[in-house]
PDB file of C-alpha atoms in Angstrom:
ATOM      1  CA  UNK J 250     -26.452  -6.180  -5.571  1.00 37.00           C
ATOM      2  CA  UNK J 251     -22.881  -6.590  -5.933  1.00 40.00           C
ATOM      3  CA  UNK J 252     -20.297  -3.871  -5.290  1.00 42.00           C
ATOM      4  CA  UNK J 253     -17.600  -3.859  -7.341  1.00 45.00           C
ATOM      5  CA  UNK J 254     -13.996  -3.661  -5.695  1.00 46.00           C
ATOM      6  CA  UNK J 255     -13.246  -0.446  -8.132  1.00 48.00           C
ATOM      7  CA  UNK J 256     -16.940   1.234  -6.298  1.00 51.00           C
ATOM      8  CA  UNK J 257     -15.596  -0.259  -2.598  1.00 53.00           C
ATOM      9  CA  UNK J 258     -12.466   2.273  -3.227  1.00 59.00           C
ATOM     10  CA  UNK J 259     -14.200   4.763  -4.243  1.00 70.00           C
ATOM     11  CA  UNK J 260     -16.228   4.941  -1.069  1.00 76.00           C
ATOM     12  CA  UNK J 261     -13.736   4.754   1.253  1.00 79.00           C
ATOM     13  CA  UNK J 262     -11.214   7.116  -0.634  1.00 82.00           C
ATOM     14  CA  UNK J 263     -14.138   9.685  -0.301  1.00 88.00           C
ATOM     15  CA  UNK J 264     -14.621   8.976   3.836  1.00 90.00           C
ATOM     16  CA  UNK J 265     -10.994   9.254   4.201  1.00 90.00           C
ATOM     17  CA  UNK J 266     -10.980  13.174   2.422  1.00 91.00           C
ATOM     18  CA  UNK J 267     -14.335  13.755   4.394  1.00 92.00           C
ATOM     19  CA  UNK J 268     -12.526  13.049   7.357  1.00 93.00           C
ATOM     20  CA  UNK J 269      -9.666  14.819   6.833  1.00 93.00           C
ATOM     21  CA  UNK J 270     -12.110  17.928   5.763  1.00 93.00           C
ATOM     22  CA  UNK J 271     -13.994  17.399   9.556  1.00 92.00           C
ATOM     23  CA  UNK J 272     -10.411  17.560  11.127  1.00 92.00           C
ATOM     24  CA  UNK J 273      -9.723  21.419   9.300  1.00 93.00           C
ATOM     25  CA  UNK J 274     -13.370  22.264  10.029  1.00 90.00           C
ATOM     26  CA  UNK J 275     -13.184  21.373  13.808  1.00 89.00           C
ATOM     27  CA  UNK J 276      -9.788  23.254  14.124  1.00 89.00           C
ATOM     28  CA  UNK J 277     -11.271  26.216  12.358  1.00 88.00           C
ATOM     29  CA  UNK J 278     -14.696  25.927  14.515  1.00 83.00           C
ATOM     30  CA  UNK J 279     -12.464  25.839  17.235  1.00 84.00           C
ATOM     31  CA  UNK J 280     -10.828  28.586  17.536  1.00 84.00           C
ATOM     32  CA  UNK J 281     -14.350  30.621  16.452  1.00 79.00           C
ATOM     33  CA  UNK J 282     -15.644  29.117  19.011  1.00 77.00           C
ATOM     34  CA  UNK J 283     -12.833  30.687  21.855  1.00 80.00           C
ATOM     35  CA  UNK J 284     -12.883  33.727  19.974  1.00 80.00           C
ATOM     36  CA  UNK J 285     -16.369  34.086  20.669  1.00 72.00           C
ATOM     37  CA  UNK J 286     -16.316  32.622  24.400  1.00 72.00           C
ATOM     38  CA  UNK J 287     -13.461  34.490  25.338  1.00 70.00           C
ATOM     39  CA  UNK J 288     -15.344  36.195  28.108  1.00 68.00           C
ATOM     40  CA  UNK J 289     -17.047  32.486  29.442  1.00 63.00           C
ATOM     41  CA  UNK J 290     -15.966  30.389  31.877  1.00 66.00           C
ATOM     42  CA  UNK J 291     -12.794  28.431  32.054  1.00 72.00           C
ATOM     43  CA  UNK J 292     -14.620  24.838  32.292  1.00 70.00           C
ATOM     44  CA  UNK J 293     -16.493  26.124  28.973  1.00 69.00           C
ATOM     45  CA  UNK J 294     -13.276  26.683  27.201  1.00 77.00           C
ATOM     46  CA  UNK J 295     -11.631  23.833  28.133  1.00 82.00           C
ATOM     47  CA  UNK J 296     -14.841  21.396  26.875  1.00 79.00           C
ATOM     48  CA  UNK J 297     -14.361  23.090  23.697  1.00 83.00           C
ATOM     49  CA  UNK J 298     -11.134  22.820  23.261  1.00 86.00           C
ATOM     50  CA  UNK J 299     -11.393  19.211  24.816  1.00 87.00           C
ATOM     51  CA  UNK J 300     -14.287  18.142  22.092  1.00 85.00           C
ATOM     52  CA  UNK J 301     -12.384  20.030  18.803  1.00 87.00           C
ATOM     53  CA  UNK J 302      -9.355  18.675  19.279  1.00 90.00           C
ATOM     54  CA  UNK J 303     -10.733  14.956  20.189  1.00 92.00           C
ATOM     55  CA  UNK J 304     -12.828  15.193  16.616  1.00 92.00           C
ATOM     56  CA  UNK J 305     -10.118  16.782  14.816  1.00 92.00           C
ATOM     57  CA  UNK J 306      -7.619  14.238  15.720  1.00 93.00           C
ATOM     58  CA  UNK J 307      -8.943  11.332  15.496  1.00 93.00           C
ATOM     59  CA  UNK J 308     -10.783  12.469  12.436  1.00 93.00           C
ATOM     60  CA  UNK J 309      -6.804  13.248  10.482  1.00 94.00           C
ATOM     61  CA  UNK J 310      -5.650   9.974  11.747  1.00 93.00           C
ATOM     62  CA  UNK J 311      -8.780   7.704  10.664  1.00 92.00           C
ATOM     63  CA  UNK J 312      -8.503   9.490   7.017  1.00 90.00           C
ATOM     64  CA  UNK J 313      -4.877   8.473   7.076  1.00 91.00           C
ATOM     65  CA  UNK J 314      -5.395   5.104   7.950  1.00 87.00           C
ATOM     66  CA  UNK J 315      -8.099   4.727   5.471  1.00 83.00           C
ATOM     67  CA  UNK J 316      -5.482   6.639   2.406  1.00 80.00           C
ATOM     68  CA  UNK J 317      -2.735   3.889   3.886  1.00 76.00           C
ATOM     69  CA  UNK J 318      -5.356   0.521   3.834  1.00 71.00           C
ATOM     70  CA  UNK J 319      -3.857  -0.338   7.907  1.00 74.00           C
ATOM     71  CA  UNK J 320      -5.723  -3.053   9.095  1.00 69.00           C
ATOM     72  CA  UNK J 321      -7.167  -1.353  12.245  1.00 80.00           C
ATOM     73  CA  UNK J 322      -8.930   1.735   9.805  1.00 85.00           C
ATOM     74  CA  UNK J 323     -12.285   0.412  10.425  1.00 84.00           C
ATOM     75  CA  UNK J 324     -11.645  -0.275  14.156  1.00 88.00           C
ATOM     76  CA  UNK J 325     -10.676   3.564  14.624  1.00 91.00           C
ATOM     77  CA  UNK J 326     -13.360   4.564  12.465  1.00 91.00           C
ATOM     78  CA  UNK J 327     -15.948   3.260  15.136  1.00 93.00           C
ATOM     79  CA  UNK J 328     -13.787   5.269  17.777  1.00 94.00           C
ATOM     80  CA  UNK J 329     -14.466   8.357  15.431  1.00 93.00           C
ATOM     81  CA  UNK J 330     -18.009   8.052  15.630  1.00 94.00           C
ATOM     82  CA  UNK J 331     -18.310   7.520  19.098  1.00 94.00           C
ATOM     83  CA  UNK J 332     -16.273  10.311  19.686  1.00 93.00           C
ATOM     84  CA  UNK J 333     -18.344  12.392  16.992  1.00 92.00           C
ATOM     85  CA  UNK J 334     -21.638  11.553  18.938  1.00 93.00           C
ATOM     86  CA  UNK J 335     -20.470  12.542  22.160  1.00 92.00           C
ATOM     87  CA  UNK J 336     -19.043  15.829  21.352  1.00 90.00           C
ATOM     88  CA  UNK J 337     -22.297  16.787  19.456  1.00 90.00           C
ATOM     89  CA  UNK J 338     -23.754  16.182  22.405  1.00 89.00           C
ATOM     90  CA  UNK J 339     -21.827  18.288  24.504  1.00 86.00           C
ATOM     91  CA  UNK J 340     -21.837  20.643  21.888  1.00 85.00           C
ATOM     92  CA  UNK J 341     -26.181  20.703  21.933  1.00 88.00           C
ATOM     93  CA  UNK J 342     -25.842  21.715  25.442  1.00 85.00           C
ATOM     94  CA  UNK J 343     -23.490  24.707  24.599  1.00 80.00           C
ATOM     95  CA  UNK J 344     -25.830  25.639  22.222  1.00 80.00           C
ATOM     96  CA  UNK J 345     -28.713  25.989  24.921  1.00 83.00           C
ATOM     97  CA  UNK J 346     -26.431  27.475  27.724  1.00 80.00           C
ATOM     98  CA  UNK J 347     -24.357  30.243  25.349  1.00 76.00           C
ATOM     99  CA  UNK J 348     -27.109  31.579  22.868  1.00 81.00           C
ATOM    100  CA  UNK J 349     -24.924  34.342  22.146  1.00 76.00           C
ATOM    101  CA  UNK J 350     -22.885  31.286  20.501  1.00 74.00           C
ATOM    102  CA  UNK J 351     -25.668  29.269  19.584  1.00 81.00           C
ATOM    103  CA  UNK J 352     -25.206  29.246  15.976  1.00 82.00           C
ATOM    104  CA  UNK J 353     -21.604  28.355  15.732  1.00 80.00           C
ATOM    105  CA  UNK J 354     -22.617  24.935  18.302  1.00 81.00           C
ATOM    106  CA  UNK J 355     -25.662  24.089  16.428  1.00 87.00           C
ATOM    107  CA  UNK J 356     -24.014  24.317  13.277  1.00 87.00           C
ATOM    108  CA  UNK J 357     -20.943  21.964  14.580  1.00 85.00           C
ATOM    109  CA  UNK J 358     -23.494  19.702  16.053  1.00 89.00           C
ATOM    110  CA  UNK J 359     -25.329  19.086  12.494  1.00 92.00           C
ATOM    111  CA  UNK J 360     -21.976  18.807  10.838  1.00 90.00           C
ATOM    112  CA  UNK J 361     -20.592  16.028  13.254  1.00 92.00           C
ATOM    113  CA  UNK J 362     -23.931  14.114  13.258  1.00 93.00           C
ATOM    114  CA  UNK J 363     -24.416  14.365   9.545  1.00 93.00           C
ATOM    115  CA  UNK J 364     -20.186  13.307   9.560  1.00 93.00           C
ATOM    116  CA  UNK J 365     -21.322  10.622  12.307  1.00 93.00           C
ATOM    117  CA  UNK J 366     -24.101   8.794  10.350  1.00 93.00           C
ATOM    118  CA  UNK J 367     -22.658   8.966   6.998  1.00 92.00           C
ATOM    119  CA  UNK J 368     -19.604   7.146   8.517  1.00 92.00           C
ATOM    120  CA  UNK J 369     -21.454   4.837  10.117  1.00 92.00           C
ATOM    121  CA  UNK J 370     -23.201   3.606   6.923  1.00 89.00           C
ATOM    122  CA  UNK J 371     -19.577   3.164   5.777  1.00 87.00           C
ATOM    123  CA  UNK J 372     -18.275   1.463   8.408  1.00 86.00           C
ATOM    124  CA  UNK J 373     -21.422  -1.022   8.247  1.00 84.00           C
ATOM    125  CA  UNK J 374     -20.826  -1.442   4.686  1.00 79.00           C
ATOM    126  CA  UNK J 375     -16.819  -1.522   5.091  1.00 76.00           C
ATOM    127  CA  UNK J 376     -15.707  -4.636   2.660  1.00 63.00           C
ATOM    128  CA  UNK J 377     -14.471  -7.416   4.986  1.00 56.00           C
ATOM    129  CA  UNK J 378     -12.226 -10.267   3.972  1.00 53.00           C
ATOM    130  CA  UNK J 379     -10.306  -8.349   1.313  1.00 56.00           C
ATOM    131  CA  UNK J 380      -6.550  -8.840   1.496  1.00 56.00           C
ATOM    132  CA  UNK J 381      -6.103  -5.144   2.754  1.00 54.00           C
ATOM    133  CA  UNK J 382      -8.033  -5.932   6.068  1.00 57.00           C
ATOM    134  CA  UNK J 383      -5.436  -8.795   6.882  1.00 65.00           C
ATOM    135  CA  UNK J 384      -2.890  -8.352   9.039  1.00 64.00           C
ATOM    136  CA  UNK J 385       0.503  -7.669   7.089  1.00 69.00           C
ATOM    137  CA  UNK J 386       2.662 -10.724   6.359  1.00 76.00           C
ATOM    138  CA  UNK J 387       6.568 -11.340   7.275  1.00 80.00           C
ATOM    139  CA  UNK J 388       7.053 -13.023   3.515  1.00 87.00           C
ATOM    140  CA  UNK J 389      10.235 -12.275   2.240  1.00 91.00           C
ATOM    141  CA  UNK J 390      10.176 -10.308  -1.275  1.00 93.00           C
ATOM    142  CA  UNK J 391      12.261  -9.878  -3.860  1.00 94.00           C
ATOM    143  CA  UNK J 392      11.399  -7.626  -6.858  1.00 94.00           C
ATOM    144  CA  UNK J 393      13.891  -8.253  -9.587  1.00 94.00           C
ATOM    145  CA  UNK J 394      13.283  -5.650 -12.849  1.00 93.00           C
ATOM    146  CA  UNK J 395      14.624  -3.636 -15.173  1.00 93.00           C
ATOM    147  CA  UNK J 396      15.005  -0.107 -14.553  1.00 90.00           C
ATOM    148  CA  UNK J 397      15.152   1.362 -18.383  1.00 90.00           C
ATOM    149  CA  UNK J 398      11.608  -1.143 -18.516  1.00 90.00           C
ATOM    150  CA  UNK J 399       9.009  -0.708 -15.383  1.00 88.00           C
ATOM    151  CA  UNK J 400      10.295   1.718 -12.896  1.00 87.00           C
ATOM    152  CA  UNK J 401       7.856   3.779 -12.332  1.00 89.00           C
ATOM    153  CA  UNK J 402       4.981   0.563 -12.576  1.00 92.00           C
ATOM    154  CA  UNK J 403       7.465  -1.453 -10.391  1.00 92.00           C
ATOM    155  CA  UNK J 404       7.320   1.844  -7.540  1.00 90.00           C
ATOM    156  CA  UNK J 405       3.868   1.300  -7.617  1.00 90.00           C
ATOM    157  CA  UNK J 406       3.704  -2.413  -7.132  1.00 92.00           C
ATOM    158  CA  UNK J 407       5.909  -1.767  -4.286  1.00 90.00           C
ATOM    159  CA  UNK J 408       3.772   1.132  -2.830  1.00 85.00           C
ATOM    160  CA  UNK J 409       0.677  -1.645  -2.999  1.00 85.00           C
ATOM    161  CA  UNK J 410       3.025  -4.492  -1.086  1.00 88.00           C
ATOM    162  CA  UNK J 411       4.284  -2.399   1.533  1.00 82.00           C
ATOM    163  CA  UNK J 412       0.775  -2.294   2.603  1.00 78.00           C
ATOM    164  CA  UNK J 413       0.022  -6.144   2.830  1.00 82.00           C
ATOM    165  CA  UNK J 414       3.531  -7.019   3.626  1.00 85.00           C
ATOM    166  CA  UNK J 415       6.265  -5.998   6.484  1.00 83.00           C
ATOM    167  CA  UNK J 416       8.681  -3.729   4.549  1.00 81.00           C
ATOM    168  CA  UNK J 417      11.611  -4.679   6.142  1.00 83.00           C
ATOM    169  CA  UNK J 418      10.858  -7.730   3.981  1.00 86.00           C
ATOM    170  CA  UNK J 419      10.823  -6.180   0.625  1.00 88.00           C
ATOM    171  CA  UNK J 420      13.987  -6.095  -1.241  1.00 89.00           C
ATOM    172  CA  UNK J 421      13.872  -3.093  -4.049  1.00 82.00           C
ATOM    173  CA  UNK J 422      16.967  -2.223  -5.199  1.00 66.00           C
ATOM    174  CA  UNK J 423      16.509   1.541  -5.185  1.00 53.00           C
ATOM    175  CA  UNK J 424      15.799   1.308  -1.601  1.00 54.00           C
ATOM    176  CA  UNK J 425      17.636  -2.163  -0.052  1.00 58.00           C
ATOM    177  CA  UNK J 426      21.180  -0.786  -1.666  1.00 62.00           C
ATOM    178  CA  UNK J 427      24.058   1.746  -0.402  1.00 65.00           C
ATOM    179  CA  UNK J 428      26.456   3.807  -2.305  1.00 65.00           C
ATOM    180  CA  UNK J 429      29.571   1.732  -2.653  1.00 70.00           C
ATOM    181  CA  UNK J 430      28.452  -1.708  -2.022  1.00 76.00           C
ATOM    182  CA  UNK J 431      29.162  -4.756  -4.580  1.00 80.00           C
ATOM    183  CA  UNK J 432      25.631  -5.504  -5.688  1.00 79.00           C
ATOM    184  CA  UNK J 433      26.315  -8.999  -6.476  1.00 81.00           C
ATOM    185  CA  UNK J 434      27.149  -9.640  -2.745  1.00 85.00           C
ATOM    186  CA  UNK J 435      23.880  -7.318  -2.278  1.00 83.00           C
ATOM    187  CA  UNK J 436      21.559  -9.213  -4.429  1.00 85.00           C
ATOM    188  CA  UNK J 437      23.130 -13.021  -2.741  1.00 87.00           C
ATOM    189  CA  UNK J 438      22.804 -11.374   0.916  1.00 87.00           C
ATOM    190  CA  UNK J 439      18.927 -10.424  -0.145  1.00 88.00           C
ATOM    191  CA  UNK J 440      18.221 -14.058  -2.070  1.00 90.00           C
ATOM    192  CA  UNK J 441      19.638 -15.509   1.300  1.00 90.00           C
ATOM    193  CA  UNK J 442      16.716 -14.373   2.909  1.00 90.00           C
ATOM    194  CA  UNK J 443      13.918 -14.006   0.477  1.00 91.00           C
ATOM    195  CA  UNK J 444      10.963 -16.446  -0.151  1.00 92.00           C
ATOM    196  CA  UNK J 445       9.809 -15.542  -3.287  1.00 94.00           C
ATOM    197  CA  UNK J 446      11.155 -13.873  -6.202  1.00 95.00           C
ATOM    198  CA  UNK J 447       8.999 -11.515  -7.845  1.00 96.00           C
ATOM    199  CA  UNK J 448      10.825 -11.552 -11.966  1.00 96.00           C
ATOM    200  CA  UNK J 449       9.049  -8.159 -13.267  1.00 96.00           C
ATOM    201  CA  UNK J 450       8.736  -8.290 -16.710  1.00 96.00           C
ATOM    202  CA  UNK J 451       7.724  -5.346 -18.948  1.00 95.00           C
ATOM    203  CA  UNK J 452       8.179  -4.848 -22.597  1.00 94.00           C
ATOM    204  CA  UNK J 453      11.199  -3.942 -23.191  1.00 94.00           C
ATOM    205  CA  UNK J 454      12.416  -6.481 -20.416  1.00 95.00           C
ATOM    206  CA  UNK J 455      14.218  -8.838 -22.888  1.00 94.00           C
ATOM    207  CA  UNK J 456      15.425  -6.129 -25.976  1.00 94.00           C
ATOM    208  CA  UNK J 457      17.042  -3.288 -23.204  1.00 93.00           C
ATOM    209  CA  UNK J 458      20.552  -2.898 -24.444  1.00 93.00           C
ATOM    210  CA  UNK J 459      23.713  -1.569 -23.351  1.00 90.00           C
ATOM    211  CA  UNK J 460      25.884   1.440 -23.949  1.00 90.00           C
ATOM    212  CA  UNK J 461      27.493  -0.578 -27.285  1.00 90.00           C
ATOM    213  CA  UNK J 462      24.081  -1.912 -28.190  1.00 92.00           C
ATOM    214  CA  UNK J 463      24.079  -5.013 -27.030  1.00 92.00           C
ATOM    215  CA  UNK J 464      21.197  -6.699 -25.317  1.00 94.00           C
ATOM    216  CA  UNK J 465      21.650  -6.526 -21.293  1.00 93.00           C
ATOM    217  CA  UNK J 466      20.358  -9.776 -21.255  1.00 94.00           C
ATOM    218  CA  UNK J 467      23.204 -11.593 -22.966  1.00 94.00           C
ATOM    219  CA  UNK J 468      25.715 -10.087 -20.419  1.00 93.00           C
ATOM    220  CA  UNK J 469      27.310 -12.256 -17.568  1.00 92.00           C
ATOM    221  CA  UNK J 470      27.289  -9.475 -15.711  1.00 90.00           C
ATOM    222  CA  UNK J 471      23.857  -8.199 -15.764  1.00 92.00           C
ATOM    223  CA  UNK J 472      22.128  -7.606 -12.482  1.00 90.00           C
ATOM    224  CA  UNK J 473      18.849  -8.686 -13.705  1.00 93.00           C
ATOM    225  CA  UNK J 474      20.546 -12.119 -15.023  1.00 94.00           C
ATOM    226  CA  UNK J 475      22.442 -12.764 -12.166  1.00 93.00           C
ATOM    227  CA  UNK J 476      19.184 -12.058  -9.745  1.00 93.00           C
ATOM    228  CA  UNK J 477      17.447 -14.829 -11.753  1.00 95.00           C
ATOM    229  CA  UNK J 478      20.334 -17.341 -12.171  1.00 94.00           C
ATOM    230  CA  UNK J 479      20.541 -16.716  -8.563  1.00 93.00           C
ATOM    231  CA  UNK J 480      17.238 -17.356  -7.299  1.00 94.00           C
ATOM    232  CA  UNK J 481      16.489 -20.786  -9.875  1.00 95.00           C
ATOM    233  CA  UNK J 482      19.796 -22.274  -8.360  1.00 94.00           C
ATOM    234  CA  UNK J 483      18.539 -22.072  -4.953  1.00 92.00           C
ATOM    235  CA  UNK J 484      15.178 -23.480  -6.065  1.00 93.00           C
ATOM    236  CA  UNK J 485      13.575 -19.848  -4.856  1.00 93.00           C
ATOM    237  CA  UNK J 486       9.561 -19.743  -5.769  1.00 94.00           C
ATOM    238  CA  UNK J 487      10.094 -17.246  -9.092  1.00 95.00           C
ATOM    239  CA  UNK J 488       6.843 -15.398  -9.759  1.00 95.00           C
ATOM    240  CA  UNK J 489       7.692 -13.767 -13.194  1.00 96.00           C
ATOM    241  CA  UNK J 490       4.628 -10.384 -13.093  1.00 96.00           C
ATOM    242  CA  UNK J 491       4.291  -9.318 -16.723  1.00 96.00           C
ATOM    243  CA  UNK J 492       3.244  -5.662 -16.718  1.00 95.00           C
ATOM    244  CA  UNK J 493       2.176  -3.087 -19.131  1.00 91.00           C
ATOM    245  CA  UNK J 494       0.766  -5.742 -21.194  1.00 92.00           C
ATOM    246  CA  UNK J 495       4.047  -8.205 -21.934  1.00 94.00           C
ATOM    247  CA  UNK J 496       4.424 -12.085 -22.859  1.00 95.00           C
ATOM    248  CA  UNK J 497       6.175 -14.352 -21.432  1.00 96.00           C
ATOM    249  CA  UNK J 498       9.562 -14.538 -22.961  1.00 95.00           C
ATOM    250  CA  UNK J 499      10.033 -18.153 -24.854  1.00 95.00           C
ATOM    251  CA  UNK J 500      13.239 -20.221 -24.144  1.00 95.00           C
ATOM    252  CA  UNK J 501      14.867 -19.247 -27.359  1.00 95.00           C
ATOM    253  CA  UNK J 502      14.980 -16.009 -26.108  1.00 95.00           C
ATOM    254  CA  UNK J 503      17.171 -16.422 -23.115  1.00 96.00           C
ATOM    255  CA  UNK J 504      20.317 -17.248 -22.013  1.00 95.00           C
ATOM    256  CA  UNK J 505      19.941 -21.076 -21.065  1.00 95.00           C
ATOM    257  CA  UNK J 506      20.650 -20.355 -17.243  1.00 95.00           C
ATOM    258  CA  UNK J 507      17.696 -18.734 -16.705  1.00 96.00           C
ATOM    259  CA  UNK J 508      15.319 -20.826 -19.249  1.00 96.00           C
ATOM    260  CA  UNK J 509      13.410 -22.088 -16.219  1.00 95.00           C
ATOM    261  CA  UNK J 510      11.883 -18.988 -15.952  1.00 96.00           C
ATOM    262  CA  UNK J 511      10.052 -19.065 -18.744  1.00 95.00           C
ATOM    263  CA  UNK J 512       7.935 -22.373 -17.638  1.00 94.00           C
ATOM    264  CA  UNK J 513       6.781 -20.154 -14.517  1.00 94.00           C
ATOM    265  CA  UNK J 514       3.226 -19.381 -14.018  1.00 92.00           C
ATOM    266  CA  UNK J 515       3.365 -15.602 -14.546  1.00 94.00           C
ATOM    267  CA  UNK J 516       0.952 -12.859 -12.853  1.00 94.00           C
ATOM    268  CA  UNK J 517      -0.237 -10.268 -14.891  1.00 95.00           C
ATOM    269  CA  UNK J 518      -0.436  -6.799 -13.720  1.00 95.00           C
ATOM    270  CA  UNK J 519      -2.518  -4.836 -15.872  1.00 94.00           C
ATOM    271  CA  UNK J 520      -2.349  -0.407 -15.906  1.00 91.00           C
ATOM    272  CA  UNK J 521      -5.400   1.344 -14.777  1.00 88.00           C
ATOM    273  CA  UNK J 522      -8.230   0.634 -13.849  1.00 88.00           C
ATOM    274  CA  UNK J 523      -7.096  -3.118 -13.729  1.00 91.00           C
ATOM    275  CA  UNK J 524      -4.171  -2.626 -11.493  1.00 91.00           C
ATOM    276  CA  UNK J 525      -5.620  -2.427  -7.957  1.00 86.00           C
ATOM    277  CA  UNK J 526      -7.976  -5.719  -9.007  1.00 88.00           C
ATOM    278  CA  UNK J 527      -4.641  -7.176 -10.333  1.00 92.00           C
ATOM    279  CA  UNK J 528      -2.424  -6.476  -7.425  1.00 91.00           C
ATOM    280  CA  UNK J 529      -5.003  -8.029  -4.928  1.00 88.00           C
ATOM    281  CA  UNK J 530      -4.526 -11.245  -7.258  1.00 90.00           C
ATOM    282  CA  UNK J 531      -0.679 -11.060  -6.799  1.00 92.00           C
ATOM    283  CA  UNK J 532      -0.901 -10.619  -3.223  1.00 90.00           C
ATOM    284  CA  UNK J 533      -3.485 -13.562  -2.651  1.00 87.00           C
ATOM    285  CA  UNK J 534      -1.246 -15.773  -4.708  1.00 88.00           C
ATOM    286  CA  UNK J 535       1.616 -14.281  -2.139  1.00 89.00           C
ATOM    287  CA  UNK J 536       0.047 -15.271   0.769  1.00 85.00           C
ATOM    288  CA  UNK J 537      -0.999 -18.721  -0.812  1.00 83.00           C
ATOM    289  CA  UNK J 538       2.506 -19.056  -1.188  1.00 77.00           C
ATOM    290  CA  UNK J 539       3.360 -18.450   2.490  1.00 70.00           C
ATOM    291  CA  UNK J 540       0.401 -20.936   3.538  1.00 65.00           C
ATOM    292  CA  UNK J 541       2.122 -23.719   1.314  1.00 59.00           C
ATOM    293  CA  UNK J 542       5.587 -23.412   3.007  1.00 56.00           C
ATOM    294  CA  UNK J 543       6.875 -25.513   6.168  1.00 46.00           C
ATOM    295  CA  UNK J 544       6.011 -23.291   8.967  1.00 39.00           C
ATOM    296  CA  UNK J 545       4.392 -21.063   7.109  1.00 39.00           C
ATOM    297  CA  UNK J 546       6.344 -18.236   6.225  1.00 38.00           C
ATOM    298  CA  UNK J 547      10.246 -19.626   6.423  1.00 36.00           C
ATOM    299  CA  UNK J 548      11.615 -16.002   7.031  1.00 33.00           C
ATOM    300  CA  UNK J 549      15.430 -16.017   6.937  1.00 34.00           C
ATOM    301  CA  UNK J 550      17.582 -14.374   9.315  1.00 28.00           C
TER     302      UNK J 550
END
């Protein structure tokens, strides 16, 4: 049977908040544990402390890993268990020494191995090959869009790259831009070093219009313009990503410096519950891209 991407998520969303849970739970079981050996022996303490703060740790940071898609989640993961194993172990034999504190061990012991072997079956199953479990590319983005149009889908795309590409590589404007500067010498110093041009395109990406109602688009000025006109005269790979469930703009609709555009293969990025499915397709086509340039990715510095 096939699992579906959507169902793959879904699984490993819920090991990352069960491991996150075990890290609180060992931390609480923890200190209950030293509250009730506070008359036992040092070496005692110090194997409980040792073993709740092993689990718990590694635990939070394996749940992180997972909520942030790093490449090395699933290696960690196996650390978890082996850690998990062990300190039920040690915690078994605390159980039999201390009966005063059986309970508290034998209860932390089921949790762990129950934690252990559920993770495992994860970790067996863990989908391989995706283009999350690849190690993050040095491509050079940049996402050219309207503000008034797809902000807040355009964050989100960006969130999603971040994670399969180097972010020192991804130009956003929100983020790549400081008070004061001229953003035309911004936007040529970025397009100096970018690969590909990501051309966002939403719905209201051609009709936005400006304080005297006139369409942003016809302007000279216009960022968004001069980011395209930009990138087709240095022959940049333009991506346009229709979002939100756009067309492609036709060439009567443009200004003629940026009519090109409209002869690109577009991406579409779809809302919920395409988008994750849709932004895997965008960052294959990315990376197929990077394969297809001379030296593979031709980072600019």
């Amino acid at each position: 049977m096939t699992v579906s991407p959507g169902a793959r998520d879904v699984g490993l969303r819920r090991l990352a908040q069960l491991s996150i849970l075990l890290a609180v739970a060992s931390l609480l079981a923890t200190a209950g544990a030293l509250i009730l050996l506070s008359n036992a022996a040092a070496a005692g303490q110090w194997i409980v402390i040792a073993g709740g703060a092993s689990v718990s740790a590694s635990a939070f940071a394996f749940g992180v890993m997972i909520s942030l898609r790093k490449t090395r989640a699933r290696q960690t993961g196996f650390v978890v268990v082996a850690i998990a194993f062990l300190t039920a172990g040690l915690f078994a034999l605390l159980a039999y020494v201390v009966p005063e504190a059986a309970w508290i061990f034998g209860a932390w012991t089921i949790g762990l191995l129950a934690y252990a072997a559920l993770a495992t079956h994860r970790l067996v199953r863990w989908p391989t090959g995706g283009v999350w479990d690849q190690p993050q590319s040095r491509l050079a983005l940049f996402i050219s869009y309207r503000r008034q149009d797809s902000r807040e889908t355009v964050g989100r795309i960006h969130d999603h790259l971040r994670q399969a590409f180097e972010e020192k590589h991804l130009f956003l404007d929100a983020d790549s831009q400081t008070a004061g500067e001229d953003y035309r010498i911004v936007i040529g110093r970025a397009l100096e070093r970018a690969d590909v041009v990501l051309a966002v395109i939403g719905t209201r990406w051609l009709t936005v219009t400006d304080r005297e109602d006139r369409r942003r688009l016809d302007d000279a000025e216009d960022m968004v313009r001069i980011e395209l006109e930009t990138a087709l005269e240095r022959n940049l790979l333009v991506i346009p990503v229709l979002i939100e469930g756009a067309s492609m703009p036709g060439p009567a609709e443009v200004p003629p410096s940026i009519r090109p555009l409209c002869y690109r293969t577009a991406v579409p990025v779809r809302p919920d519950p395409d988008f994750k499915n849709d932004i895997e397709r965008l960052v294959v086509t990315l990376r197929v891209s990077q394969e297809h340039q001379p030296g593979g990715a031709a980072i600019k510095v």
